[in-house]
Backbone as numpy.savetxt, mean C-alpha at the origin, in Angstrom:
# Nx Ny Nz CAx CAy CAz Cx Cy Cz
-19.36 -50.96 -16.87 -19.38 -49.51 -16.88 -18.30 -48.96 -15.97
-17.49 -48.07 -16.49 -16.44 -47.49 -15.64 -17.05 -46.51 -14.65
-16.50 -46.52 -13.46 -16.98 -45.60 -12.43 -16.25 -44.27 -12.56
-17.00 -43.22 -12.35 -16.40 -41.89 -12.40 -15.78 -41.58 -11.04
-14.57 -41.05 -11.08 -13.91 -40.69 -9.83 -14.23 -39.24 -9.51
-14.58 -39.01 -8.27 -14.87 -37.64 -7.83 -13.64 -37.08 -7.14
-13.26 -35.91 -7.56 -12.11 -35.25 -6.94 -12.57 -34.56 -5.66
-11.88 -34.83 -4.59 -12.23 -34.19 -3.33 -11.57 -32.82 -3.25
-12.37 -31.82 -2.98 -11.83 -30.48 -2.81 -12.27 -29.95 -1.46
-11.38 -29.27 -0.84 -11.68 -28.67 0.46 -12.51 -27.41 0.26
-13.39 -27.19 1.19 -14.22 -25.99 1.14 -13.37 -24.74 1.37
-12.31 -24.86 2.12 -11.49 -23.72 2.49 -10.31 -23.48 1.57
-10.13 -24.30 0.55 -8.98 -24.10 -0.33 -9.25 -22.99 -1.33
-8.18 -22.26 -1.69 -8.28 -21.18 -2.68 -7.07 -21.24 -3.58
-7.28 -20.80 -4.80 -6.17 -20.74 -5.74 -5.48 -19.39 -5.60
-4.16 -19.40 -5.83 -3.38 -18.17 -5.68 -3.78 -17.08 -6.65
-4.31 -17.46 -7.80 -4.66 -16.45 -8.79 -5.78 -15.54 -8.31
-6.52 -15.96 -7.28 -7.61 -15.13 -6.76 -7.13 -14.11 -5.73
-5.86 -14.13 -5.35 -5.31 -13.17 -4.40 -4.72 -11.97 -5.13
-5.49 -11.33 -5.95 -5.05 -10.17 -6.70 -5.79 -8.95 -6.15
-5.09 -8.13 -5.39 -5.73 -7.01 -4.71 -6.28 -5.98 -5.69
-5.58 -5.75 -6.79 -6.02 -4.75 -7.74 -7.34 -5.17 -8.39
-7.43 -6.45 -8.78 -8.67 -6.96 -9.38 -9.80 -6.93 -8.36
-9.48 -7.25 -7.11 -10.49 -7.23 -6.06 -11.03 -5.82 -5.84
-10.14 -4.81 -5.86 -10.59 -3.42 -5.71 -11.50 -3.04 -6.87
-11.12 -3.45 -8.08 -11.96 -3.15 -9.24 -13.35 -3.77 -9.07
-13.37 -5.04 -8.68 -14.64 -5.73 -8.53 -15.50 -5.10 -7.44
-14.89 -4.79 -6.31 -15.65 -4.20 -5.20 -16.20 -2.83 -5.56
-15.37 -1.98 -6.12 -15.82 -0.62 -6.42 -16.78 -0.58 -7.60
-16.55 -1.40 -8.61 -17.44 -1.40 -9.76 -18.77 -2.08 -9.46
-18.78 -3.05 -8.53 -20.03 -3.73 -8.20 -20.98 -2.80 -7.45
-20.46 -1.78 -6.82 -21.31 -0.83 -6.11 -21.78 0.29 -7.02
-21.36 0.26 -8.26 -21.83 1.25 -9.23 -21.21 2.62 -9.04
-19.98 2.67 -8.59 -19.33 3.96 -8.38 -18.95 4.52 -9.73
-19.47 5.67 -10.05 -19.20 6.29 -11.35 -17.83 6.93 -11.34
-17.20 6.95 -12.48 -15.93 7.65 -12.61 -14.72 6.79 -12.34
-14.89 5.50 -12.11 -13.74 4.64 -11.86 -13.10 4.28 -13.18
-11.94 4.78 -13.42 -11.24 4.53 -14.67 -9.94 3.81 -14.36
-10.02 2.50 -14.13 -8.82 1.74 -13.85 -8.00 1.51 -15.12
-8.62 1.62 -16.28 -7.87 1.44 -17.52 -6.79 2.50 -17.65
-7.07 3.73 -17.19 -6.07 4.79 -17.23 -4.87 4.43 -16.37
-5.12 3.82 -15.20 -4.03 3.44 -14.31 -3.16 2.36 -14.96
-3.79 1.41 -15.65 -3.03 0.33 -16.28 -2.21 0.85 -17.45
-2.72 1.87 -18.17 -1.97 2.43 -19.29 -0.71 3.15 -18.80
-0.79 3.75 -17.60 0.39 4.43 -17.06 1.51 3.44 -16.79
1.17 2.21 -16.40 2.17 1.23 -16.04 2.84 0.61 -17.27
2.20 0.68 -18.44 2.69 -0.03 -19.61 3.99 0.52 -20.17
4.24 1.82 -20.08 5.40 2.41 -20.74 6.36 3.01 -19.71
7.26 2.19 -19.14 8.19 2.72 -18.13 9.26 3.63 -18.72
9.58 3.49 -20.02 10.62 4.31 -20.63 10.17 5.75 -20.83
8.86 5.97 -20.82 8.34 7.32 -21.05 8.81 8.29 -19.95
8.97 7.80 -18.73 9.38 8.66 -17.62 10.87 8.99 -17.66
11.65 8.31 -18.50 13.10 8.50 -18.52 13.56 9.48 -19.59
12.65 10.05 -20.35 13.04 11.00 -21.38 13.63 12.25 -20.74
14.74 12.72 -21.26 15.35 13.94 -20.77 16.29 13.74 -19.59
16.49 12.52 -19.14 17.39 12.25 -18.03 18.77 11.86 -18.56
19.81 12.22 -17.81 21.14 11.78 -18.23 21.37 10.34 -17.77
22.53 9.78 -18.14 22.80 8.37 -17.88 22.81 8.06 -16.37
23.39 8.95 -15.59 23.47 8.73 -14.14 22.08 8.73 -13.51
21.22 9.65 -13.94 19.87 9.71 -13.40 19.06 8.47 -13.79
19.24 8.00 -15.02 18.54 6.79 -15.46 18.98 5.58 -14.64
20.29 5.50 -14.37 20.81 4.39 -13.59 20.25 4.41 -12.17
20.19 5.61 -11.58 19.63 5.73 -10.23 18.15 5.35 -10.22
17.42 5.79 -11.24 15.99 5.49 -11.32 15.76 4.00 -11.49
16.57 3.34 -12.33 16.44 1.90 -12.50 16.77 1.17 -11.20
17.77 1.66 -10.48 18.13 1.06 -9.19 17.01 1.18 -8.18
16.33 2.33 -8.18 15.21 2.52 -7.27 14.07 1.58 -7.63
13.84 1.36 -8.92 12.76 0.48 -9.35 13.04 -0.96 -8.95
14.29 -1.41 -9.09 14.60 -2.78 -8.73 14.63 -2.97 -7.23
14.90 -1.93 -6.48 14.92 -2.04 -5.03 13.53 -2.34 -4.48
12.50 -1.90 -5.19 11.14 -2.17 -4.74 10.76 -3.63 -4.91
11.28 -4.28 -5.91 10.77 -5.59 -6.30 11.57 -6.75 -5.70
12.30 -6.53 -4.63 13.10 -7.61 -4.06 12.25 -8.59 -3.26
11.10 -8.17 -2.76 10.28 -9.02 -1.92 8.88 -9.11 -2.52
8.34 -10.30 -2.57 6.97 -10.49 -3.06 6.02 -10.12 -1.92
5.19 -9.13 -2.18 4.27 -8.65 -1.16 2.94 -9.39 -1.29
2.24 -9.54 -0.19 0.98 -10.27 -0.19 -0.18 -9.39 -0.63
-0.25 -8.18 -0.10 -1.40 -7.31 -0.38 -1.19 -6.44 -1.62
-0.15 -5.63 -1.60 0.05 -4.62 -2.63 1.48 -4.69 -3.13
1.66 -4.66 -4.44 2.99 -4.51 -5.02 3.26 -3.02 -5.17
4.45 -2.56 -4.81 4.73 -1.11 -4.87 4.76 -0.60 -6.30
4.30 0.61 -6.47 4.35 1.28 -7.77 5.78 1.75 -8.01
6.15 1.91 -9.26 7.51 2.33 -9.59 7.79 3.75 -9.15
6.78 4.60 -9.13 7.01 6.00 -8.79 6.95 6.26 -7.28
6.69 5.24 -6.47 6.66 5.43 -5.03 8.07 5.62 -4.49
8.18 6.39 -3.44 9.46 6.58 -2.76 9.80 5.31 -1.98
11.06 5.20 -1.60 11.46 4.06 -0.77 10.87 4.23 0.62
10.50 3.12 1.23 9.90 3.16 2.56 10.99 3.25 3.62
10.84 4.19 4.55 11.79 4.37 5.63 11.25 3.63 6.85
11.80 2.47 7.13 11.31 1.67 8.26 12.02 2.02 9.57
12.72 3.14 9.60 13.44 3.54 10.81 12.54 4.27 11.80
11.31 4.58 11.40 10.43 5.37 12.27 9.49 4.50 13.08
9.02 3.40 12.51 8.08 2.50 13.18 8.52 1.07 12.91
8.30 0.18 13.89 8.57 -1.23 13.67 7.56 -2.06 14.46
7.43 -3.33 14.09 6.51 -4.23 14.79 7.32 -5.12 15.73
6.81 -5.24 16.94 7.49 -6.04 17.94 6.52 -7.09 18.48
7.04 -8.27 18.77 6.20 -9.32 19.35 6.60 -9.55 20.79
5.61 -9.71 21.64 5.83 -10.04 23.04 4.92 -11.20 23.39
5.22 -11.87 24.48 4.38 -12.99 24.92 3.72 -12.61 26.23
2.44 -12.93 26.35 1.75 -12.66 27.61 1.88 -13.87 28.53
1.17 -13.86 29.65 1.31 -14.93 30.64 0.80 -16.28 30.13
-0.05 -16.30 29.12 -0.55 -17.55 28.54 0.32 -18.02 27.38
1.48 -17.42 27.21 2.43 -17.77 26.15 1.84 -17.53 24.75
1.04 -16.49 24.63 0.45 -16.10 23.35 1.22 -14.89 22.84
1.58 -14.92 21.57 2.32 -13.78 21.00 1.37 -12.63 20.73
1.80 -11.46 21.16 1.04 -10.23 20.91 1.95 -9.31 20.11
1.42 -8.77 19.03 2.19 -7.90 18.16 1.70 -6.47 18.31
2.66 -5.54 18.34 2.30 -4.13 18.40 3.32 -3.31 17.61
2.84 -2.18 17.12 3.72 -1.26 16.40 4.37 -0.33 17.40
5.68 -0.22 17.34 6.45 0.64 18.23 6.90 1.86 17.43
6.62 3.03 17.97 7.00 4.28 17.29 8.31 4.80 17.88
9.22 5.15 17.01 10.47 5.75 17.45 10.31 7.26 17.51
11.30 7.95 18.02 11.23 9.40 18.24 10.95 10.20 16.97
11.60 9.89 15.83 11.28 10.67 14.62 9.81 10.55 14.21
9.22 9.37 14.43 7.81 9.20 14.09 6.92 10.01 15.03
7.29 10.06 16.29 6.49 10.84 17.25 6.50 12.32 16.88
7.66 12.81 16.44 7.73 14.20 15.98 6.87 14.41 14.74
6.92 13.44 13.83 6.11 13.50 12.62 4.61 13.49 12.98
4.25 12.67 13.96 2.85 12.57 14.38 2.39 13.87 15.03
3.24 14.51 15.82 2.89 15.80 16.42 2.67 16.86 15.34
3.52 16.84 14.31 3.35 17.78 13.20 2.03 17.51 12.47
1.71 16.23 12.27 0.44 15.88 11.61 -0.75 16.35 12.44
-0.69 16.15 13.76 -1.80 16.58 14.62 -1.99 18.09 14.56
-0.90 18.84 14.49 -1.01 20.30 14.37 -1.65 20.69 13.04
-1.28 19.99 11.97 -1.87 20.27 10.65 -3.34 19.87 10.64
-3.66 18.77 11.30 -5.05 18.31 11.34 -5.94 19.32 12.05
-5.41 19.99 13.07 -6.18 21.00 13.80 -6.52 22.20 12.92
-5.65 22.52 11.95 -5.92 23.66 11.06 -6.97 23.34 10.02
-7.21 22.05 9.75 -8.18 21.58 8.75 -7.88 22.15 7.36
-6.60 22.31 7.05 -6.18 22.81 5.75 -5.69 21.63 4.91
-6.44 21.28 3.88 -6.10 20.11 3.07 -4.81 20.31 2.29
-4.50 21.55 1.93 -3.27 21.81 1.18 -2.04 21.59 2.06
-2.12 21.99 3.32 -1.01 21.72 4.24 -0.87 20.21 4.46
-2.01 19.51 4.53 -1.96 18.07 4.72 -1.34 17.37 3.51
-1.67 17.83 2.31 -1.08 17.24 1.11 0.42 17.55 1.02
0.82 18.73 1.47 2.24 19.07 1.51 2.96 18.16 2.50
2.33 17.91 3.65 2.90 17.01 4.65 3.01 15.59 4.08
2.00 15.17 3.32 2.03 13.84 2.71 3.13 13.74 1.66
3.39 14.85 0.97 4.46 14.85 -0.03 5.82 14.67 0.64
5.99 15.24 1.84 7.25 15.10 2.57 7.35 13.74 3.27
6.23 13.23 3.77 6.18 11.96 4.50 5.29 11.00 3.72
5.87 10.35 2.75 5.13 9.63 1.72 4.27 8.49 2.25
4.67 7.86 3.37 3.95 6.69 3.87 3.35 6.92 5.26
3.10 8.14 5.66 2.48 8.38 6.97 1.02 7.93 6.89
0.69 6.90 7.69 -0.60 6.22 7.49 -1.81 7.09 7.79
-1.77 7.90 8.82 -2.94 8.73 9.13 -3.18 9.79 8.06
-2.11 10.34 7.52 -2.26 11.32 6.44 -2.80 10.65 5.19
-2.32 9.45 4.90 -2.82 8.73 3.73 -4.32 8.48 3.83
-4.78 8.07 5.00 -6.21 7.80 5.19 -7.02 9.09 5.14
-6.52 10.15 5.77 -7.26 11.42 5.78 -7.39 12.00 4.37
-6.31 12.00 3.60 -6.37 12.53 2.23 -7.20 11.61 1.34
-7.15 10.30 1.60 -7.99 9.36 0.86 -9.47 9.66 1.10
-9.83 9.94 2.34 -11.22 10.31 2.65 -11.62 11.59 1.92
-10.70 12.54 1.87 -10.98 13.79 1.14 -11.24 13.50 -0.34
-10.40 12.64 -0.93 -10.58 12.29 -2.34 -11.91 11.56 -2.57
-12.31 10.71 -1.62 -13.59 10.01 -1.77 -14.75 11.00 -1.75
-14.67 12.00 -0.88 -15.71 13.03 -0.82 -15.77 13.80 -2.13
-14.61 14.06 -2.73 -14.54 14.78 -4.00 -14.94 13.92 -5.19
-15.07 12.60 -4.99 -15.41 11.70 -6.08 -14.22 11.23 -6.88
-13.02 11.43 -6.37 -11.79 10.99 -7.06 -11.38 9.63 -6.50
-12.16 8.61 -6.86 -11.96 7.29 -6.29 -10.64 6.62 -6.68
-10.14 6.76 -7.91 -8.84 6.14 -8.22 -7.71 6.70 -7.36
-7.73 8.00 -7.08 -6.70 8.59 -6.22 -6.84 8.09 -4.79
-8.08 7.94 -4.33 -8.32 7.43 -2.98 -7.82 5.99 -2.87
-8.05 5.19 -3.88 -7.59 3.79 -3.88 -6.07 3.73 -3.83
-5.40 4.59 -4.60 -3.93 4.60 -4.60 -3.38 4.90 -3.21
-4.01 5.83 -2.50 -3.52 6.18 -1.16 -3.74 5.04 -0.17
-4.87 4.37 -0.26 -5.12 3.23 0.63 -4.14 2.10 0.31
-3.82 1.91 -0.96 -2.83 0.90 -1.33 -1.46 1.23 -0.74
-1.08 2.49 -0.77 0.20 2.89 -0.16 0.21 2.61 1.33
-0.91 2.85 1.98 -1.01 2.60 3.42 -0.87 1.11 3.72
-1.57 0.27 2.95 -1.45 -1.18 3.13 -0.02 -1.66 2.89
0.62 -1.13 1.88 2.00 -1.50 1.57 2.92 -1.14 2.74
2.72 0.05 3.30 3.57 0.48 4.42 3.41 -0.45 5.62
2.18 -0.83 5.92 1.98 -1.73 7.05 2.55 -3.12 6.77
2.43 -3.57 5.54 2.97 -4.89 5.22 4.49 -4.92 5.33
5.14 -3.83 4.98 6.60 -3.75 5.14 6.97 -3.86 6.62
6.14 -3.30 7.48 6.45 -3.27 8.90 6.18 -4.58 9.62
5.47 -5.52 8.99 5.14 -6.77 9.67 6.40 -7.48 10.15
6.32 -8.04 11.34 7.42 -8.82 11.89 7.52 -10.15 11.14
8.69 -10.77 11.18 8.85 -12.06 10.52 8.00 -13.13 11.18
7.69 -12.95 12.45 6.86 -13.92 13.18 5.37 -13.72 12.94
5.01 -12.59 12.37 3.60 -12.26 12.16 3.06 -13.05 10.97
2.08 -13.90 11.23 1.51 -14.75 10.18 0.10 -14.27 9.90
-0.17 -14.00 8.64 -1.50 -13.55 8.24 -2.35 -14.78 7.97
-3.46 -14.88 8.68 -4.35 -16.05 8.52 -5.43 -15.76 7.52
């Protein structure tokens, strides 16, 4: 009788196909029974990229295609950027690593002067509690993380969960762009 060989598998091993953030969001939100989640609408928007180019001249189409390819130069771990997202300006915040006395690397986000001005403007808008001013600020500062989270919370209260998910994804993408090369995600 031939003996059956047992394949040894590690308890901690995972296949790459399970690292799909969009599918994970669908599973998490749908498993809680959140009504109104229409992810099929989001997927239909992605299917036809030529639809957005109608009415543009050749120069505008070339610029738009260049912007789309500029997003896809790096494979992201958490979120892949949407085609309609603006380019990320990494000149305002960056991640820096330092070593403490035990020779352990500590990472922190360093804010530059333009970001501090942007943060002061956000704090002033937050004091007014005007959601329209906050959305206008978000339109000007596409990846400001506190604004993204605040407007996402507003959308969740309104029951607009797909919009809230999109804003959280933008926030995750912005932080992932800022990660230092030495920063390893475990």
